[in-house]
Amino acid sequence: MSELILTIDGKEVRTEEGKSVLEAAKGAGIDIPTLCYHPALEPFGACRLCLVEIESQGRQRVVTSCNYPAENGLNVLTRSPEVLELRKGVIELFLAQAPGAEKIRELAKEYGVEEPRFKLGAPDEKCILCGLCTRICEERMGACAINFVNRGVDRQVETPYQVTREIDMDVCRACGACAFVCPTGAITIEDITPKTPIPILSEFEEGLAQRAPVYIPFAQAVPNKPVIDKTQCVHFATGGCKACEAFCAPQAINFEQEDEVIEVEVGSIIIATGFDLFDPSVIRQYGYGRLDNVLTSLEFERMVNSAGPTGGHIKMKDGREPESIAIVHCVGSRDENYHEYCSRVCCMYSMKFAHLVKEHTGADVYEFYIDIRSFGKGYEEFYNRVLEEATVFIRGRPAEITDIAETPEEEGKLIVQFEDTLVGKQRRQPVDMVVLSCGIEPRRDIESIARLFNISRSADGFFLEKHPKLDPVATMTDGIFVAGCCQGPKDIPDTVAQASAAAAEALAMISRGTVEVEAATAVVNEKICTGCQLCKQVCPYSAISFDEQKQVCRVNETLCKGCGACVGGCPSDCISLNHYTNEQLVAQIEGALF
């Protein structure tokens, strides 16, 4: 695409061929007011605010810059006396038409228009009939749910075909595009349709904030590039819109792109699939999902984070700052109804929350615990510090969290019912907010991953390491290592240490260049193998394959661990272990006896 050179207000401006004068000016940082232009729509020149004076081939005239193409050698004046006078007249008309629009009042003040000479419209009127809303609904959304009706002074924006007598023809998708592009705030979705827009909740913000269909998953995402949610994007639903494509200068958006499966040959694998947070909604008595201001620990973590949806401000659902907060330990952990194991991190992050609450607010904090397990380096000192900050620790697991008040002091509060085991009494503690310190549990797809990589799982559901002390990151399958909470609950320092160990093990295996296999591997006597494949079914390491051509089974010596399961399961007795053949075993017995 060739480059054009033009002059705007005495400044040399370079732009691409096909750009308008308005686009060239914006690219050079020169402001031209406009109320009807939007990059996702074709220029229309309806508002006439973008008027400029041009000089081309010895002729001077006034044109709308949004739809006048940039030309080589064009001389443009954006604030000549004639242009300013014309804009002033346009703004005067807009002020009479829509005196309730803040944007129009600001422009009128900027151009010195105090009172219009024309009859004023309704004091609360904001619509200037620019047509942006109708055009984006028709051109981009393909819905045509909103349009102009009537003519002359009675012209207005309306939804003329939404409902006709007994037939509901509401074609509006409640996408909000019309309200988004409206320059004066004259439209809300409620004006257009009775439908309630369904917000797209941010997964990273734990549903505490909304996101767009085009979004970056989180700040540290790799690669740190936007993605399009196909399930929410208007284009994938209707074939229309593509507004993001119009905004993208590098033309990086490709709606035809499909998911790809890429196969990579590797020397070793580190499995670090992480964990799932326990869902406390199954504990109905705690009220999560049923009572307002009952949050999970991860939701509260995002709220108190300075980069979170509230900027680090602790707020209740109604926007108020809580005066008291209860933090409940061991939700889903150390409980024979859910998970009997300790999640290890709950006590310490609960105390971190208490410290942050004291730092951000003046709220009272009550920690309900079974036992405090501050096992790490410096953890006990932090526990003592939180005690000194006047956090109240109550030994006892809450029985119920309710909003049913029994006294005037409990009105409008959440009430934590519990037994204080140190004094042996049942009590009720009213608070404004409850944080449930949820435990760690295996990923929901951990079983399929275990089958894929032939890894065993412990009784608690996490991946089982080869040896808890001598080889804590290796698995029974050579070349496959585990790191982090997929192997068991652990905090960040332990996870980092285990990840470093797994990386070192993987590098050590790759650097050797060769792999030492088991000596006592299974071998199939193909002469007597019947091809029943029972050995393939019982092999825990998927080391046996079936040769379709010869109709016999074969053993991959690299994968085989010499466990002997196939030897015992073979009905034809055609499999044996190297160095453990029947003849060798008989010879050893005879040598021991005689």
Coordinates of C-alpha atoms in Angstrom, one line a residue:
M1 CA 0.0 0.0 0.0
S2 CA 1.6 3.3 -1.1
E3 CA 2.2 6.2 1.2
L4 CA 0.6 9.7 0.9
I5 CA 1.9 13.0 2.1
L6 CA -0.5 15.8 2.9
T7 CA -0.4 19.0 5.1
I8 CA -2.8 19.4 8.0
D9 CA -2.6 22.7 9.9
G10 CA 0.8 23.4 8.5
K11 CA 2.1 20.0 9.6
E12 CA 3.4 17.4 7.1
V13 CA 1.5 14.2 7.7
R14 CA 2.2 10.8 6.1
T15 CA -0.6 8.2 5.8
E16 CA -1.6 5.2 3.9
E17 CA -3.5 5.2 0.6
G18 CA -7.2 4.7 1.3
K19 CA -7.3 6.5 4.6
S20 CA -9.6 9.5 5.2
V21 CA -8.5 12.9 6.2
L22 CA -10.0 12.3 9.7
E23 CA -7.9 9.1 10.1
A24 CA -4.8 10.8 8.8
A25 CA -5.3 13.6 11.4
K26 CA -5.9 11.2 14.2
G27 CA -2.8 9.3 13.3
A28 CA -0.8 12.5 13.5
G29 CA -2.3 13.5 16.9
I30 CA -4.5 16.3 15.5
D31 CA -7.9 16.4 17.0
I32 CA -11.0 16.9 14.8
P33 CA -14.3 16.7 16.7
T34 CA -16.8 14.1 15.5
L35 CA -19.9 12.5 17.0
C36 CA -21.0 10.1 14.2
Y37 CA -17.7 8.4 13.3
H38 CA -16.7 5.0 14.5
P39 CA -13.8 2.9 13.1
A40 CA -16.0 -0.2 12.8
L41 CA -18.5 1.6 10.6
E42 CA -18.4 3.2 7.2
P43 CA -18.1 7.0 7.4
F44 CA -21.4 8.7 7.1
G45 CA -20.8 12.4 7.8
A46 CA -24.1 12.8 9.6
C47 CA -23.0 15.1 12.4
R48 CA -21.0 17.5 10.3
L49 CA -18.8 18.3 13.2
C50 CA -15.7 17.0 11.4
L51 CA -15.9 19.8 8.8
V52 CA -12.5 20.9 7.5
E53 CA -11.3 23.3 4.8
I54 CA -9.2 21.8 2.0
E55 CA -7.2 23.2 -0.8
S56 CA -6.7 21.0 -3.8
Q57 CA -5.8 22.0 -7.3
G58 CA -6.1 25.7 -6.5
R59 CA -9.7 25.3 -5.2
Q60 CA -10.8 25.8 -1.5
R61 CA -13.9 24.2 -0.1
V62 CA -15.3 22.8 3.1
V63 CA -15.8 19.0 3.4
T64 CA -16.5 16.4 6.0
S65 CA -13.2 14.9 6.9
C66 CA -14.5 11.5 7.9
N67 CA -15.4 10.4 4.3
Y68 CA -13.0 12.6 2.3
P69 CA -10.0 10.6 1.1
A70 CA -6.5 11.7 1.8
E71 CA -4.6 12.9 -1.3
N72 CA -1.0 13.7 -2.1
G73 CA -0.3 17.4 -1.7
L74 CA -3.7 18.1 0.0
N75 CA -3.6 21.1 2.3
V76 CA -6.1 20.8 5.2
L77 CA -7.2 23.5 7.8
T78 CA -9.1 22.1 10.8
R79 CA -9.6 25.4 12.6
S80 CA -10.0 28.1 10.0
P81 CA -12.5 30.9 10.8
E82 CA -15.0 29.5 8.3
V83 CA -14.7 26.0 9.8
L84 CA -15.0 27.2 13.3
E85 CA -18.1 29.3 12.5
L86 CA -19.8 26.3 10.8
R87 CA -19.0 24.0 13.7
K88 CA -20.4 26.5 16.1
G89 CA -23.7 26.5 14.1
V90 CA -23.8 22.7 14.2
I91 CA -23.2 22.6 17.9
E92 CA -25.9 25.2 18.4
L93 CA -28.4 23.0 16.6
F94 CA -27.3 19.9 18.7
L95 CA -27.7 21.9 21.9
A96 CA -31.2 22.8 21.0
Q97 CA -31.9 19.2 20.0
A98 CA -30.3 17.5 23.0
P99 CA -29.8 19.9 25.9
G100 CA -29.5 16.9 28.3
A101 CA -26.4 15.5 26.7
E102 CA -23.2 16.3 28.7
K103 CA -21.0 15.8 25.7
I104 CA -22.9 18.5 23.8
R105 CA -22.7 20.9 26.7
E106 CA -18.9 20.4 26.9
L107 CA -18.6 21.1 23.1
A108 CA -20.8 24.2 23.4
K109 CA -18.6 25.5 26.2
E110 CA -15.5 24.9 24.2
Y111 CA -16.8 26.7 21.2
G112 CA -18.4 29.6 23.1
V113 CA -22.1 28.6 22.6
E114 CA -24.1 29.7 25.6
E115 CA -27.7 29.5 24.5
P116 CA -29.0 28.3 21.1
R117 CA -31.1 30.6 19.0
F118 CA -33.5 27.8 18.3
K119 CA -36.3 26.2 20.3
L120 CA -35.0 23.8 22.9
G121 CA -36.1 20.2 23.0
A122 CA -37.0 18.2 26.1
P123 CA -34.6 19.1 29.0
D124 CA -33.6 15.5 29.4
E125 CA -33.2 14.7 25.7
K126 CA -29.8 13.3 24.8
C127 CA -30.2 11.9 21.3
I128 CA -28.7 13.9 18.4
L129 CA -30.0 11.5 15.7
C130 CA -26.4 10.7 14.6
G131 CA -27.4 7.3 13.5
L132 CA -24.5 5.4 15.0
C133 CA -26.8 3.0 16.9
T134 CA -28.9 2.1 13.9
R135 CA -25.9 1.6 11.7
I136 CA -24.0 -0.7 14.0
C137 CA -27.1 -2.7 14.7
E138 CA -27.7 -3.2 10.9
E139 CA -24.2 -3.2 9.5
R140 CA -22.3 -5.1 12.2
M141 CA -24.8 -7.0 14.3
G142 CA -27.2 -7.8 11.4
A143 CA -30.2 -7.5 13.7
C144 CA -31.9 -4.3 12.5
A145 CA -33.6 -4.1 15.9
I146 CA -33.4 -0.3 16.1
N147 CA -34.1 2.3 13.4
F148 CA -35.4 5.8 12.7
V149 CA -39.1 6.4 12.6
N150 CA -41.1 9.4 11.4
R151 CA -39.7 12.4 9.5
G152 CA -38.8 16.0 10.0
V153 CA -39.0 17.4 13.5
D154 CA -40.8 14.2 14.7
R155 CA -37.9 12.0 13.7
Q156 CA -36.6 9.7 16.5
V157 CA -34.8 6.5 17.1
E158 CA -37.1 3.6 18.0
T159 CA -37.5 -0.2 18.0
P160 CA -40.4 -0.3 15.5
Y161 CA -40.6 -4.0 14.8
Q162 CA -40.0 -5.5 18.2
V163 CA -43.5 -6.4 19.2
T164 CA -46.6 -6.5 16.9
R165 CA -49.9 -7.2 18.6
E166 CA -49.8 -10.8 19.7
I167 CA -46.6 -11.8 17.9
D168 CA -43.3 -11.3 19.8
M169 CA -40.7 -10.3 17.2
D170 CA -37.9 -9.2 19.6
V171 CA -34.8 -9.6 17.4
C172 CA -32.5 -7.7 19.8
R173 CA -29.7 -9.8 21.2
A174 CA -29.1 -7.5 24.1
C175 CA -25.5 -7.2 22.9
G176 CA -25.3 -3.6 24.0
A177 CA -23.5 -2.4 20.8
C178 CA -25.9 0.5 20.3
A179 CA -25.3 1.8 23.9
F180 CA -21.6 1.3 23.4
V181 CA -21.2 3.5 20.4
C182 CA -23.7 6.2 21.4
P183 CA -21.6 9.4 21.8
T184 CA -24.1 11.1 24.2
G185 CA -25.3 8.2 26.4
A186 CA -28.8 8.5 25.0
I187 CA -29.4 4.7 24.9
T188 CA -29.4 2.0 27.4
I189 CA -30.2 -1.7 26.8
E190 CA -33.3 -1.4 28.9
D191 CA -34.6 1.2 26.3
I192 CA -34.2 -1.3 23.5
T193 CA -35.4 -4.7 24.8
P194 CA -36.9 -6.3 27.9
K195 CA -34.2 -9.0 27.7
T196 CA -31.6 -9.1 30.5
P197 CA -28.0 -9.1 29.2
I198 CA -26.1 -12.1 30.5
P199 CA -22.7 -10.9 31.6
I200 CA -19.6 -12.9 30.7
L201 CA -17.8 -13.5 34.0
S202 CA -14.0 -13.6 34.2
E203 CA -12.7 -17.0 35.0
F204 CA -9.4 -15.5 36.3
E205 CA -11.2 -13.1 38.6
E206 CA -13.4 -16.0 40.0
G207 CA -16.6 -14.4 38.6
L208 CA -16.0 -11.1 40.6
A209 CA -15.6 -9.1 37.3
Q210 CA -16.8 -9.3 33.7
R211 CA -14.8 -9.8 30.6
A212 CA -15.4 -9.2 26.9
P213 CA -15.6 -12.0 24.2
V214 CA -12.1 -10.8 23.1
Y215 CA -9.8 -10.9 26.1
I216 CA -6.4 -11.7 27.5
P217 CA -6.9 -14.6 30.0
F218 CA -4.7 -13.0 32.7
A219 CA -1.8 -10.5 32.9
Q220 CA 1.0 -13.1 32.8
A221 CA -0.5 -15.3 30.1
V222 CA 1.9 -17.1 27.8
P223 CA 1.6 -16.1 25.0
N224 CA 0.4 -12.7 26.2
K225 CA -2.1 -12.2 23.4
P226 CA -5.9 -11.8 23.2
V227 CA -8.1 -14.7 22.4
I228 CA -11.7 -14.9 21.1
D229 CA -14.3 -16.8 23.0
K230 CA -16.2 -18.6 20.2
T231 CA -19.1 -19.4 22.5
Q232 CA -19.8 -15.7 23.2
C233 CA -18.6 -13.9 20.1
V234 CA -21.4 -12.4 17.9
H235 CA -19.5 -13.2 14.7
F236 CA -19.4 -17.0 15.4
A237 CA -23.1 -16.9 16.3
T238 CA -24.4 -14.8 13.4
G239 CA -21.6 -14.3 10.9
G240 CA -21.8 -10.5 11.5
C241 CA -20.0 -8.0 13.7
K242 CA -16.2 -8.3 13.1
A243 CA -15.7 -4.9 14.9
C244 CA -12.5 -6.1 16.5
E245 CA -11.1 -6.8 13.0
A246 CA -11.8 -3.2 12.0
F247 CA -9.9 -1.9 15.1
C248 CA -6.9 -4.1 14.6
A249 CA -4.3 -2.1 12.7
P250 CA -1.8 -5.1 12.2
Q251 CA -4.7 -7.2 10.8
A252 CA -3.8 -9.9 13.3
I253 CA -7.3 -11.3 13.7
N254 CA -8.2 -14.5 11.8
F255 CA -11.7 -15.8 12.2
E256 CA -10.9 -18.9 10.2
Q257 CA -8.2 -20.2 12.5
E258 CA -8.9 -23.6 14.0
D259 CA -7.4 -25.5 16.9
E260 CA -4.4 -27.5 16.1
V261 CA -2.9 -30.7 17.6
I262 CA 0.9 -30.5 17.5
E263 CA 3.0 -33.6 18.1
V264 CA 6.4 -33.0 19.7
E265 CA 9.0 -35.7 20.2
V266 CA 10.5 -35.3 23.7
G267 CA 13.0 -37.0 25.9
S268 CA 11.2 -36.7 29.2
I269 CA 7.9 -35.4 30.6
I270 CA 7.2 -33.3 33.7
I271 CA 3.6 -33.4 34.8
A272 CA 2.6 -30.3 36.7
T273 CA -1.2 -30.1 36.3
G274 CA -1.9 -28.4 39.6
F275 CA -5.0 -28.8 41.7
D276 CA -8.7 -27.9 41.9
L277 CA -10.1 -25.9 44.8
F278 CA -12.7 -27.7 46.8
D279 CA -16.2 -26.6 45.9
P280 CA -17.8 -25.5 49.2
S281 CA -21.3 -25.4 47.7
V282 CA -21.7 -29.1 48.6
I283 CA -21.5 -28.1 52.3
R284 CA -25.0 -26.6 52.3
Q285 CA -24.9 -25.4 55.9
Y286 CA -22.1 -22.9 55.0
G287 CA -24.4 -21.1 52.5
Y288 CA -21.9 -20.6 49.7
G289 CA -23.8 -19.7 46.5
R290 CA -26.9 -19.2 48.6
L291 CA -26.0 -16.3 50.9
D292 CA -24.4 -13.1 49.9
N293 CA -20.9 -12.2 51.1
V294 CA -19.9 -15.9 51.7
L295 CA -16.7 -16.2 49.6
T296 CA -14.2 -18.9 48.8
S297 CA -10.6 -18.2 49.7
L298 CA -9.7 -17.8 46.0
E299 CA -12.4 -15.2 45.4
F300 CA -11.2 -13.3 48.5
E301 CA -7.6 -13.6 47.2
R302 CA -8.6 -11.8 44.0
M303 CA -10.6 -9.2 45.9
V304 CA -7.8 -8.3 48.2
N305 CA -5.2 -8.3 45.4
S306 CA -4.2 -4.8 44.3
A307 CA -4.5 -6.0 40.6
G308 CA -7.9 -7.6 41.3
P309 CA -11.4 -6.4 40.3
T310 CA -11.8 -4.1 43.3
G311 CA -8.2 -2.8 43.2
G312 CA -7.5 -4.4 46.6
H313 CA -10.5 -2.8 48.4
I314 CA -12.5 -5.3 50.5
K315 CA -16.1 -4.7 49.7
M316 CA -19.4 -6.5 50.3
K317 CA -22.0 -7.1 47.6
D318 CA -23.7 -3.8 48.3
G319 CA -20.3 -1.9 48.1
R320 CA -19.8 -1.3 51.8
E321 CA -16.7 -2.1 53.6
P322 CA -17.2 -4.9 56.1
E323 CA -16.8 -4.3 59.8
S324 CA -16.3 -7.9 60.8
I325 CA -15.0 -11.0 58.8
A326 CA -15.0 -14.6 59.7
I327 CA -12.5 -17.0 58.2
V328 CA -13.3 -20.7 58.4
H329 CA -10.4 -23.1 58.2
C330 CA -10.3 -26.7 56.8
V331 CA -13.4 -26.4 54.5
G332 CA -13.3 -29.7 52.7
S333 CA -10.1 -30.9 54.4
R334 CA -9.6 -33.0 57.5
D335 CA -13.2 -34.1 57.0
E336 CA -14.1 -37.7 56.6
N337 CA -17.2 -36.7 54.6
Y338 CA -15.0 -35.1 51.9
H339 CA -11.2 -35.3 52.2
E340 CA -9.5 -36.7 55.2
Y341 CA -6.1 -35.3 54.4
C342 CA -4.7 -31.9 55.5
S343 CA -4.3 -29.4 52.6
R344 CA -1.3 -27.9 54.3
V345 CA -1.8 -24.3 52.9
C346 CA -5.1 -23.3 54.5
C347 CA -3.9 -22.2 57.9
M348 CA -1.2 -20.0 56.5
Y349 CA -3.2 -18.3 53.8
S350 CA -6.0 -17.8 56.2
M351 CA -3.7 -15.9 58.5
K352 CA -2.4 -14.0 55.5
F353 CA -6.0 -12.9 54.9
A354 CA -6.3 -11.8 58.5
H355 CA -3.2 -9.7 58.2
L356 CA -4.3 -8.1 54.9
V357 CA -7.8 -7.3 56.3
K358 CA -6.1 -5.5 59.2
E359 CA -3.9 -3.7 56.8
H360 CA -6.7 -2.6 54.5
T361 CA -9.6 -2.1 56.9
G362 CA -10.4 -1.7 60.5
A363 CA -12.6 -4.8 60.5
D364 CA -12.6 -7.4 63.3
V365 CA -11.3 -10.8 62.1
Y366 CA -12.4 -14.1 63.6
E367 CA -10.5 -17.3 62.6
F368 CA -12.3 -20.6 63.2
Y369 CA -9.8 -23.4 63.3
I370 CA -9.4 -27.1 64.3
D371 CA -5.6 -26.9 64.9
I372 CA -3.1 -24.3 63.6
R373 CA -0.5 -26.0 61.5
S374 CA 2.3 -23.5 60.9
F375 CA 5.0 -25.9 59.9
G376 CA 7.3 -24.0 57.6
K377 CA 10.3 -21.7 58.1
G378 CA 9.1 -18.4 59.7
Y379 CA 5.5 -19.6 59.8
E380 CA 5.2 -19.8 63.6
E381 CA 6.6 -16.2 63.8
F382 CA 3.9 -15.0 61.4
Y383 CA 1.3 -16.7 63.5
N384 CA 2.4 -14.8 66.5
R385 CA 2.4 -11.6 64.5
V386 CA -1.2 -12.1 63.5
L387 CA -2.1 -12.8 67.1
E388 CA -0.5 -9.5 68.1
E389 CA -2.6 -7.7 65.4
A390 CA -5.7 -8.6 67.5
T391 CA -7.0 -11.4 65.3
V392 CA -9.4 -13.5 67.3
F393 CA -8.7 -17.3 67.0
I394 CA -11.6 -19.5 68.0
R395 CA -11.0 -23.3 68.2
G396 CA -14.0 -25.0 66.8
R397 CA -15.5 -25.9 63.4
P398 CA -18.6 -23.9 62.6
A399 CA -21.8 -26.0 62.4
E400 CA -23.8 -23.5 60.2
I401 CA -23.7 -20.1 58.6
T402 CA -27.1 -18.5 58.4
D403 CA -28.7 -15.1 57.9
I404 CA -31.6 -15.8 60.3
A405 CA -31.3 -13.2 63.2
E406 CA -32.4 -14.0 66.7
T407 CA -31.4 -10.6 68.3
P408 CA -31.4 -7.0 67.0
E409 CA -27.6 -7.1 66.9
E410 CA -27.8 -9.9 64.3
E411 CA -30.1 -8.1 61.9
G412 CA -28.5 -7.8 58.4
K413 CA -25.6 -10.0 59.4
L414 CA -24.3 -13.4 58.7
I415 CA -24.3 -15.5 61.8
V416 CA -21.7 -18.2 62.4
Q417 CA -23.0 -20.9 64.8
F418 CA -20.1 -22.9 66.4
E419 CA -18.9 -24.7 69.5
D420 CA -16.0 -23.1 71.2
T421 CA -14.2 -26.3 72.2
L422 CA -11.8 -24.5 74.6
V423 CA -14.7 -23.5 76.9
G424 CA -17.2 -26.1 75.8
K425 CA -20.0 -23.7 74.8
Q426 CA -22.3 -23.2 71.8
R427 CA -22.1 -19.7 70.5
R428 CA -23.2 -17.4 67.7
Q429 CA -21.0 -14.8 66.1
P430 CA -22.5 -12.1 63.8
V431 CA -20.2 -10.9 61.0
D432 CA -20.5 -9.0 57.7
M433 CA -18.5 -11.4 55.5
V434 CA -17.4 -15.1 55.7
V435 CA -14.3 -16.4 53.9
L436 CA -14.2 -20.2 53.4
S437 CA -10.6 -21.5 53.4
C438 CA -11.2 -24.3 50.9
G439 CA -8.9 -27.3 50.7
I440 CA -6.9 -28.6 47.7
E441 CA -8.1 -31.6 45.8
P442 CA -6.9 -33.5 42.7
R443 CA -7.8 -32.1 39.3
R444 CA -11.1 -33.4 37.9
D445 CA -9.3 -35.0 34.9
I446 CA -6.5 -36.6 36.9
E447 CA -7.8 -40.1 36.2
S448 CA -7.6 -39.7 32.4
I449 CA -4.0 -38.2 32.8
A450 CA -3.0 -41.1 35.0
R451 CA -4.2 -43.6 32.3
L452 CA -2.5 -41.7 29.5
F453 CA 0.9 -41.7 31.2
N454 CA 0.5 -45.0 33.2
I455 CA 1.0 -43.4 36.5
S456 CA -0.4 -44.8 39.8
R457 CA -2.5 -42.7 42.2
S458 CA -2.4 -42.7 46.0
A459 CA -5.5 -43.3 48.2
D460 CA -6.2 -39.5 48.3
G461 CA -6.3 -39.4 44.5
F462 CA -3.1 -37.5 43.8
F463 CA -0.3 -39.0 41.6
L464 CA 1.9 -41.5 43.3
E465 CA 5.7 -40.9 43.3
K466 CA 8.2 -43.7 42.9
H467 CA 9.5 -43.4 46.5
P468 CA 8.4 -40.7 49.0
K469 CA 12.0 -40.2 50.3
L470 CA 14.5 -41.6 47.9
D471 CA 12.8 -40.6 44.6
P472 CA 10.0 -38.1 45.3
V473 CA 9.6 -36.6 41.8
A474 CA 10.0 -39.7 39.7
T475 CA 7.2 -42.2 38.8
M476 CA 7.2 -45.8 38.0
T477 CA 7.4 -44.9 34.3
D478 CA 10.9 -43.9 33.3
G479 CA 11.2 -40.4 31.9
I480 CA 8.0 -39.1 33.5
F481 CA 8.2 -36.9 36.6
V482 CA 5.7 -35.0 38.7
A483 CA 6.0 -31.6 40.4
G484 CA 3.7 -29.5 42.4
C485 CA 0.2 -30.1 43.8
C486 CA -0.6 -32.9 41.3
Q487 CA 1.6 -35.1 43.5
G488 CA 0.0 -33.8 46.8
P489 CA -1.0 -30.6 48.6
K490 CA 2.0 -28.3 49.2
D491 CA 2.8 -24.6 49.5
I492 CA 4.8 -22.5 47.1
P493 CA 8.3 -23.1 48.5
D494 CA 7.8 -26.9 48.4
T495 CA 6.4 -26.7 44.9
V496 CA 9.3 -24.6 43.7
A497 CA 11.8 -27.1 45.3
Q498 CA 10.0 -30.1 43.7
A499 CA 9.8 -28.4 40.3
S500 CA 13.6 -27.7 40.4
A501 CA 14.2 -31.3 41.3
A502 CA 12.0 -32.6 38.5
A503 CA 13.8 -30.3 36.0
A504 CA 17.2 -31.5 37.2
E505 CA 16.1 -35.2 36.8
A506 CA 14.8 -34.5 33.3
L507 CA 18.0 -32.8 32.3
A508 CA 20.1 -35.5 33.7
M509 CA 18.2 -38.2 31.7
I510 CA 18.5 -36.1 28.5
S511 CA 22.2 -35.3 29.0
R512 CA 23.1 -39.1 29.4
G513 CA 21.8 -39.7 25.9
T514 CA 21.0 -43.4 26.7
V515 CA 18.5 -45.0 29.0
E516 CA 19.2 -48.1 31.1
V517 CA 16.4 -50.6 30.8
E518 CA 15.4 -53.3 33.2
A519 CA 17.4 -56.6 32.8
A520 CA 14.5 -58.8 33.6
T521 CA 12.1 -57.8 30.9
A522 CA 9.4 -60.0 29.4
V523 CA 9.8 -61.8 26.1
V524 CA 7.2 -63.5 23.9
N525 CA 7.7 -66.8 22.3
E526 CA 6.0 -66.0 19.0
K527 CA 6.0 -69.7 17.9
I528 CA 3.4 -70.6 20.4
C529 CA 1.6 -67.2 21.0
T530 CA -2.1 -67.5 20.1
G531 CA -2.7 -63.8 19.9
C532 CA -5.3 -63.7 22.6
Q533 CA -4.0 -60.4 23.9
L534 CA -4.7 -61.1 27.6
C535 CA -1.1 -60.1 28.4
K536 CA -1.7 -56.7 26.7
Q537 CA -4.8 -56.2 28.9
V538 CA -3.0 -57.0 32.2
C539 CA 0.2 -55.0 31.5
P540 CA 0.2 -51.9 33.8
Y541 CA 2.9 -50.2 31.7
S542 CA 1.3 -50.6 28.2
A543 CA 4.6 -52.3 27.2
I544 CA 2.8 -55.0 25.1
S545 CA 1.5 -54.3 21.6
F546 CA -0.2 -56.6 19.1
D547 CA 1.2 -57.3 15.6
E548 CA -1.9 -57.4 13.3
Q549 CA 0.0 -58.9 10.5
K550 CA 1.6 -61.8 12.4
Q551 CA -1.2 -62.0 14.9
V552 CA 1.2 -62.2 17.9
C553 CA 2.0 -60.0 20.8
R554 CA 5.3 -58.2 21.3
V555 CA 7.0 -56.5 24.2
N556 CA 8.6 -53.1 24.2
E557 CA 11.7 -53.7 26.4
T558 CA 12.1 -49.9 27.1
L559 CA 8.6 -49.7 28.7
C560 CA 8.7 -53.1 30.4
K561 CA 9.5 -53.1 34.1
G562 CA 9.7 -56.9 34.6
C563 CA 6.8 -57.1 37.0
G564 CA 5.7 -60.5 35.7
A565 CA 2.0 -59.7 35.5
C566 CA 1.9 -60.9 31.8
V567 CA 3.7 -64.1 32.6
G568 CA 1.1 -65.1 35.2
G569 CA -1.8 -64.0 32.9
C570 CA -0.7 -65.9 29.7
P571 CA -2.9 -69.0 29.2
S572 CA -0.5 -70.4 26.6
D573 CA 2.6 -70.0 28.8
C574 CA 4.4 -68.3 25.9
I575 CA 5.8 -65.3 27.9
S576 CA 8.7 -65.5 30.3
L577 CA 11.1 -63.0 32.0
N578 CA 14.7 -62.8 30.9
H579 CA 16.9 -64.4 33.5
Y580 CA 13.8 -66.0 35.1
T581 CA 12.9 -68.7 32.6
N582 CA 11.5 -72.0 33.9
E583 CA 14.8 -73.8 33.1
Q584 CA 16.8 -71.2 35.1
L585 CA 14.4 -71.4 38.1
V586 CA 14.5 -75.2 38.1
A587 CA 18.3 -75.2 37.9
Q588 CA 18.5 -72.8 40.8
I589 CA 16.2 -75.0 42.9
E590 CA 18.3 -78.1 42.1
G591 CA 21.4 -76.2 43.0
A592 CA 20.0 -75.2 46.3
L593 CA 18.8 -78.7 47.1
F594 CA 21.7 -80.8 46.0

